[in-house]
Coordinates of N, CA and C in Angstrom, one line a residue:
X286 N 139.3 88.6 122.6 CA 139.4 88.0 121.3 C 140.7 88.3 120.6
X287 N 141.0 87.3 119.5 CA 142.1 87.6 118.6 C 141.8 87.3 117.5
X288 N 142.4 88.0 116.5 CA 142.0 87.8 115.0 C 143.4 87.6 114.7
X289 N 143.4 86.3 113.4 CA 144.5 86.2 113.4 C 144.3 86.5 111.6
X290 N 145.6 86.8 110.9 CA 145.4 87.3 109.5 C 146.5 86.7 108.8
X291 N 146.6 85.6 108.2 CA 147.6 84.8 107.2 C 147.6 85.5 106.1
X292 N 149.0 85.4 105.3 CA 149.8 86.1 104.1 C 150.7 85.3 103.4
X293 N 151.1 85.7 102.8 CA 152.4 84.5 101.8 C 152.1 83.5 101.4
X294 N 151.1 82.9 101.2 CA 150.9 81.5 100.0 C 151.0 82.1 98.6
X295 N 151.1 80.4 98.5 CA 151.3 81.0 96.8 C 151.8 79.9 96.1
X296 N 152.3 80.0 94.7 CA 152.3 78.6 93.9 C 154.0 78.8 93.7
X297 N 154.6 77.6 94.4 CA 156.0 77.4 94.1 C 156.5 76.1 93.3
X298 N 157.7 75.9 92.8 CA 158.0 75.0 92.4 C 158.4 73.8 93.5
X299 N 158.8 72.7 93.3 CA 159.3 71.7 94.5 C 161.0 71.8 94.4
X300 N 161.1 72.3 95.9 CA 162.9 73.0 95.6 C 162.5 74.4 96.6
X301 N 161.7 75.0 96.0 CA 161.7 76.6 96.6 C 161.1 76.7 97.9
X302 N 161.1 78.1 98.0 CA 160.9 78.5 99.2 C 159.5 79.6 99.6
X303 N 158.8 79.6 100.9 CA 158.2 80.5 100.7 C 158.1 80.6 102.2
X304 N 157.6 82.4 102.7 CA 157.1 82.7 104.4 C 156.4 83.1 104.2
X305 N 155.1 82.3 105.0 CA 154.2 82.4 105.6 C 153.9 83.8 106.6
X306 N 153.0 84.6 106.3 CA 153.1 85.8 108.1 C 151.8 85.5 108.8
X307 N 152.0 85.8 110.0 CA 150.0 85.6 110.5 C 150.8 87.2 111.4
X308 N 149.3 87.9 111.0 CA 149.6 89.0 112.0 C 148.2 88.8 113.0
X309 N 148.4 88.9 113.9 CA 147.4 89.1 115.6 C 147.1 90.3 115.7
X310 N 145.8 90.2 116.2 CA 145.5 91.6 116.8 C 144.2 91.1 117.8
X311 N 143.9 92.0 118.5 CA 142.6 92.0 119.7 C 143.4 92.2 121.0
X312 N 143.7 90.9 121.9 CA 144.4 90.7 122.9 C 145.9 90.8 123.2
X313 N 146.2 90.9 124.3 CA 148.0 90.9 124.1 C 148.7 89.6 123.8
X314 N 149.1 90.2 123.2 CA 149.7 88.7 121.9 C 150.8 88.3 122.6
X315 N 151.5 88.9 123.4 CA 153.3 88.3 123.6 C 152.8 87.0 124.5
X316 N 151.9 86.8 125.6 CA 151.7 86.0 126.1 C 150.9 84.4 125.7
X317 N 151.0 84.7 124.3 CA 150.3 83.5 123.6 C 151.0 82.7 123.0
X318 N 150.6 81.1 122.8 CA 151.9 80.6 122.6 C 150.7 80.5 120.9
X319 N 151.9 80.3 119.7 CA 151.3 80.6 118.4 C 151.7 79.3 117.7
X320 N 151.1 79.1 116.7 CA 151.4 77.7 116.1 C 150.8 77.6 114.5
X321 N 151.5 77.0 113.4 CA 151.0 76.8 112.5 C 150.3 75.2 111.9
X322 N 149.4 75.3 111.5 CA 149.0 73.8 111.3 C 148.7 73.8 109.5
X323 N 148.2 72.6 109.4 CA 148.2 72.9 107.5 C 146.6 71.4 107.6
X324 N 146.2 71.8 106.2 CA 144.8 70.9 105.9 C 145.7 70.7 104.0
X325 N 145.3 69.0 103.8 CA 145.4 68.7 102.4 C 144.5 68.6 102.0
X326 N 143.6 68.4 101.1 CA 142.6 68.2 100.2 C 142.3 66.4 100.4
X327 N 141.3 66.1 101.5 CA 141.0 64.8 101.9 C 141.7 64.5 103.1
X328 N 142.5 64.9 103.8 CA 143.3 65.0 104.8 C 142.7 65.6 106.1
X329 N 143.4 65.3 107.1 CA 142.8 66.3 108.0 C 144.2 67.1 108.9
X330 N 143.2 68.3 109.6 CA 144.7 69.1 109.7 C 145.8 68.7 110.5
X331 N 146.7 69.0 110.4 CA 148.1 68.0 111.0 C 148.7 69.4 111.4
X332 N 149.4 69.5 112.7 CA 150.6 70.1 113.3 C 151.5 70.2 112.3
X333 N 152.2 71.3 112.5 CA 153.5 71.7 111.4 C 154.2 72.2 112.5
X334 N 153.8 73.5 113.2 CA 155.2 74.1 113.8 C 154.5 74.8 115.3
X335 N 155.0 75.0 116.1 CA 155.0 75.6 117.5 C 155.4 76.7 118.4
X336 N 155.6 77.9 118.6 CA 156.8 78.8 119.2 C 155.8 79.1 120.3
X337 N 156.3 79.3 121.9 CA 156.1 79.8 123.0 C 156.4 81.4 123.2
X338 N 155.7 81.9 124.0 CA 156.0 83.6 124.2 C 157.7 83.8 123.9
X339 N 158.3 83.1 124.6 CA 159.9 83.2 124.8 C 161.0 82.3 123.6
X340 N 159.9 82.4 122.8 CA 160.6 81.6 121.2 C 161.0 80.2 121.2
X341 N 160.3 79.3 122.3 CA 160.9 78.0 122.5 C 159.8 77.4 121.3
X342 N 160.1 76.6 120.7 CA 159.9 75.7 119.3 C 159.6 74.3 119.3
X343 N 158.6 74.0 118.0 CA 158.8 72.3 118.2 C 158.3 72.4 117.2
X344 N 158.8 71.2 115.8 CA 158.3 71.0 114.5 C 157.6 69.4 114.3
X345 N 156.9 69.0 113.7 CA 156.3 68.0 113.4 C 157.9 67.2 112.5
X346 N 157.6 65.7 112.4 CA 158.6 65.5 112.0 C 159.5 65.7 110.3
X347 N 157.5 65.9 109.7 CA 157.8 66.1 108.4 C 158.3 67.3 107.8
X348 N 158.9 67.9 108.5 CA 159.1 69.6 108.2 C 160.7 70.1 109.3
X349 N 160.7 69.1 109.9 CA 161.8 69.7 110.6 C 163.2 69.7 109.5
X350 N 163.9 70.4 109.9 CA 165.2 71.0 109.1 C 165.0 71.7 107.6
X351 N 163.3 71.7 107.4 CA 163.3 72.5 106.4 C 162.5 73.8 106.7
X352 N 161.8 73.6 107.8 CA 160.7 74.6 108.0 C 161.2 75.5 109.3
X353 N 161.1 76.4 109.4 CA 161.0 77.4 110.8 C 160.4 77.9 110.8
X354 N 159.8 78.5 112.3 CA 159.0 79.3 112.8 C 159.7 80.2 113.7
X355 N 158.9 81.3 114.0 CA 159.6 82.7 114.2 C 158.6 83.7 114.7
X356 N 159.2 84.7 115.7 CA 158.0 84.8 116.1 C 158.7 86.9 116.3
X357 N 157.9 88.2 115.6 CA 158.0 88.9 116.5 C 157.0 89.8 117.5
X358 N 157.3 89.5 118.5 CA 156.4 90.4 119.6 C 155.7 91.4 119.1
X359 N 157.0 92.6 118.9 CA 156.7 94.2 118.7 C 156.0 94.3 117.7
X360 N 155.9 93.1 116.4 CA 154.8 93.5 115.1 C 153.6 92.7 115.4
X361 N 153.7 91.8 116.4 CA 152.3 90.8 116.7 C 152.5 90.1 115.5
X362 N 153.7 89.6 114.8 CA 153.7 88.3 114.0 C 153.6 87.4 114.1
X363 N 154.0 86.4 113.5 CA 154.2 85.0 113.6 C 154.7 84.5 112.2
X364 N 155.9 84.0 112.0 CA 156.7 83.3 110.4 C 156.5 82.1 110.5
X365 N 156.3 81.5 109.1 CA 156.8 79.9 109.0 C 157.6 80.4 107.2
X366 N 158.8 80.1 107.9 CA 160.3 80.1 106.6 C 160.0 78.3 106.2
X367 N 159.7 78.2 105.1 CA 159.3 77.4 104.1 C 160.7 77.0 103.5
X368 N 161.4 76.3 103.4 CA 162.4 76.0 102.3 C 162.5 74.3 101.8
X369 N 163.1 74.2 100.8 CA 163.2 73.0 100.4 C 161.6 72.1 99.6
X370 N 160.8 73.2 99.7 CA 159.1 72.5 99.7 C 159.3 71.6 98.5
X371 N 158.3 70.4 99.2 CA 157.9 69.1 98.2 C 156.4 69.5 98.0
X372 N 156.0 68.7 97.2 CA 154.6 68.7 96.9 C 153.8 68.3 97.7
X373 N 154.2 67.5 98.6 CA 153.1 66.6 99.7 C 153.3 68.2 100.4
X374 N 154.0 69.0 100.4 CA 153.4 69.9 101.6 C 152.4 70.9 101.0
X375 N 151.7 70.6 99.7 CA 150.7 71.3 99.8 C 149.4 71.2 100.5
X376 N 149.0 72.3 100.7 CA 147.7 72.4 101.3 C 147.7 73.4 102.1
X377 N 146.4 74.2 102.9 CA 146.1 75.0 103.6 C 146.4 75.4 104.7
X378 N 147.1 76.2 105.0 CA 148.5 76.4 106.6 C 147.4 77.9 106.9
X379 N 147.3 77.4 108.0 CA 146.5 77.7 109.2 C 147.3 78.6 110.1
X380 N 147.4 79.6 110.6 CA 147.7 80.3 111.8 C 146.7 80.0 113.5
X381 N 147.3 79.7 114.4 CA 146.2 79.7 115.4 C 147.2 79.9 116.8
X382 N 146.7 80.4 117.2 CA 147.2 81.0 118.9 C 146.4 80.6 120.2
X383 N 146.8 80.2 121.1 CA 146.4 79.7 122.6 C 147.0 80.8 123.8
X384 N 145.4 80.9 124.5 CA 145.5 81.5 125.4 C 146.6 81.2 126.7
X385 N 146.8 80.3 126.4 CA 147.9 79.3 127.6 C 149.2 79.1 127.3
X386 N 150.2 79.4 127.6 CA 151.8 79.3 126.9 C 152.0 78.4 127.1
X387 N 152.4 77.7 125.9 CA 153.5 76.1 126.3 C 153.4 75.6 124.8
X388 N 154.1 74.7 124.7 CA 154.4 74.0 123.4 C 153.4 72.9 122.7
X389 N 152.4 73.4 122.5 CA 151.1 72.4 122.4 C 151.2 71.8 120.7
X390 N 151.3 70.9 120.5 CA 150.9 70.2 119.1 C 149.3 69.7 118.9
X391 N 148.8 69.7 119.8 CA 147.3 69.4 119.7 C 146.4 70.8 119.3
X392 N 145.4 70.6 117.9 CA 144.9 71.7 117.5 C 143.5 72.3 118.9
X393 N 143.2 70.9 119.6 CA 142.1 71.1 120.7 C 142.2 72.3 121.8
X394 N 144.3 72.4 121.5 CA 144.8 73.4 122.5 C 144.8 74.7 122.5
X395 N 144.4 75.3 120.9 CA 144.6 76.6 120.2 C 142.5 77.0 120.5
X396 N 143.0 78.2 121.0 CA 141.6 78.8 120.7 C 140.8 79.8 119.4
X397 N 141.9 80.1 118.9 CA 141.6 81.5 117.9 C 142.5 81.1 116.4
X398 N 142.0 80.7 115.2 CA 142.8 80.5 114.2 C 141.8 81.7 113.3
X399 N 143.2 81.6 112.2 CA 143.2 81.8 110.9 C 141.8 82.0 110.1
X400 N 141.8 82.4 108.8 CA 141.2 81.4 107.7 C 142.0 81.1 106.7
X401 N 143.3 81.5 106.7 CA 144.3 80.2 106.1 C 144.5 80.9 104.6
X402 N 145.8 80.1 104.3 CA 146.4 80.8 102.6 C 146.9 79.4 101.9
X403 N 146.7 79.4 100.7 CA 146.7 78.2 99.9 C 148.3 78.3 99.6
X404 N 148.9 77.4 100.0 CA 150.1 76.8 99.7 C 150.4 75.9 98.4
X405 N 150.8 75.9 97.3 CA 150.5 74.7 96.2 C 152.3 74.5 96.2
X406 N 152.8 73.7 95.7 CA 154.3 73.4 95.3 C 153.9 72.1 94.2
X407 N 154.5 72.3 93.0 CA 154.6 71.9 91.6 C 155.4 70.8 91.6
X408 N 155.1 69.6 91.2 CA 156.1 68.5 91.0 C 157.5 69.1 89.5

């Protein structure tokens, strides 16, 4: 098993910035590929970001060049650096990790998530 444990939400203006942490624990983490997803209020959840054991990456389209993901081994983390945030990106960002490495955007792919941290950004 893995427990994953989200941090950094919070109420920002539209402009600012915020990181997200998910820390891991149970299994050995470096072999997991990790990924963030987000839920809006009437929405359903949608892909945001992706990193492989070896830090290889992929962003959804609506977040690329503002968002990164990041990953360290030695603390069993996982980042999403938040910058630029609009109000459409509020909603509930999700940590979740798969037993299988690769670059998965499908949430079907992830076995072990979050319970997630409320993201708001202010018009």
């Amino acid at each position: 098993q893995v427990q994953l444990v989200e941090s950094g939400g919070g109420l920002v203006q539209a402009g600012g910035s915020l990181r997200l942490s998910c820390v891991a624990s149970g299994r050995a983490f470096s072999t997991n590929t990790l990924a963030w997803f987000r839920q809006a209020p009437g929405k359903e959840r949608e892909f945001v970001a992706t990193v492989n054991w070896s830090g290889g990456s992929t962003y959804a389209d609506s977040v690329k060049g503002r968002f990164t993901i990041s990953r360290d081994n030695a603390k069993n983390t996982v980042y999403l650096q938040m910058n630029s945030l609009k109000p459409e990106d509020t909603a509930v960002y999700y940590c979740a990790a798969a037993r299988i490495g690769g670059i998965w955007r499908r949430g079907v792919e992830y076995d072990y998530w979050g319970q997630g941290t409320q993201v708001t950004v202010s018009s």
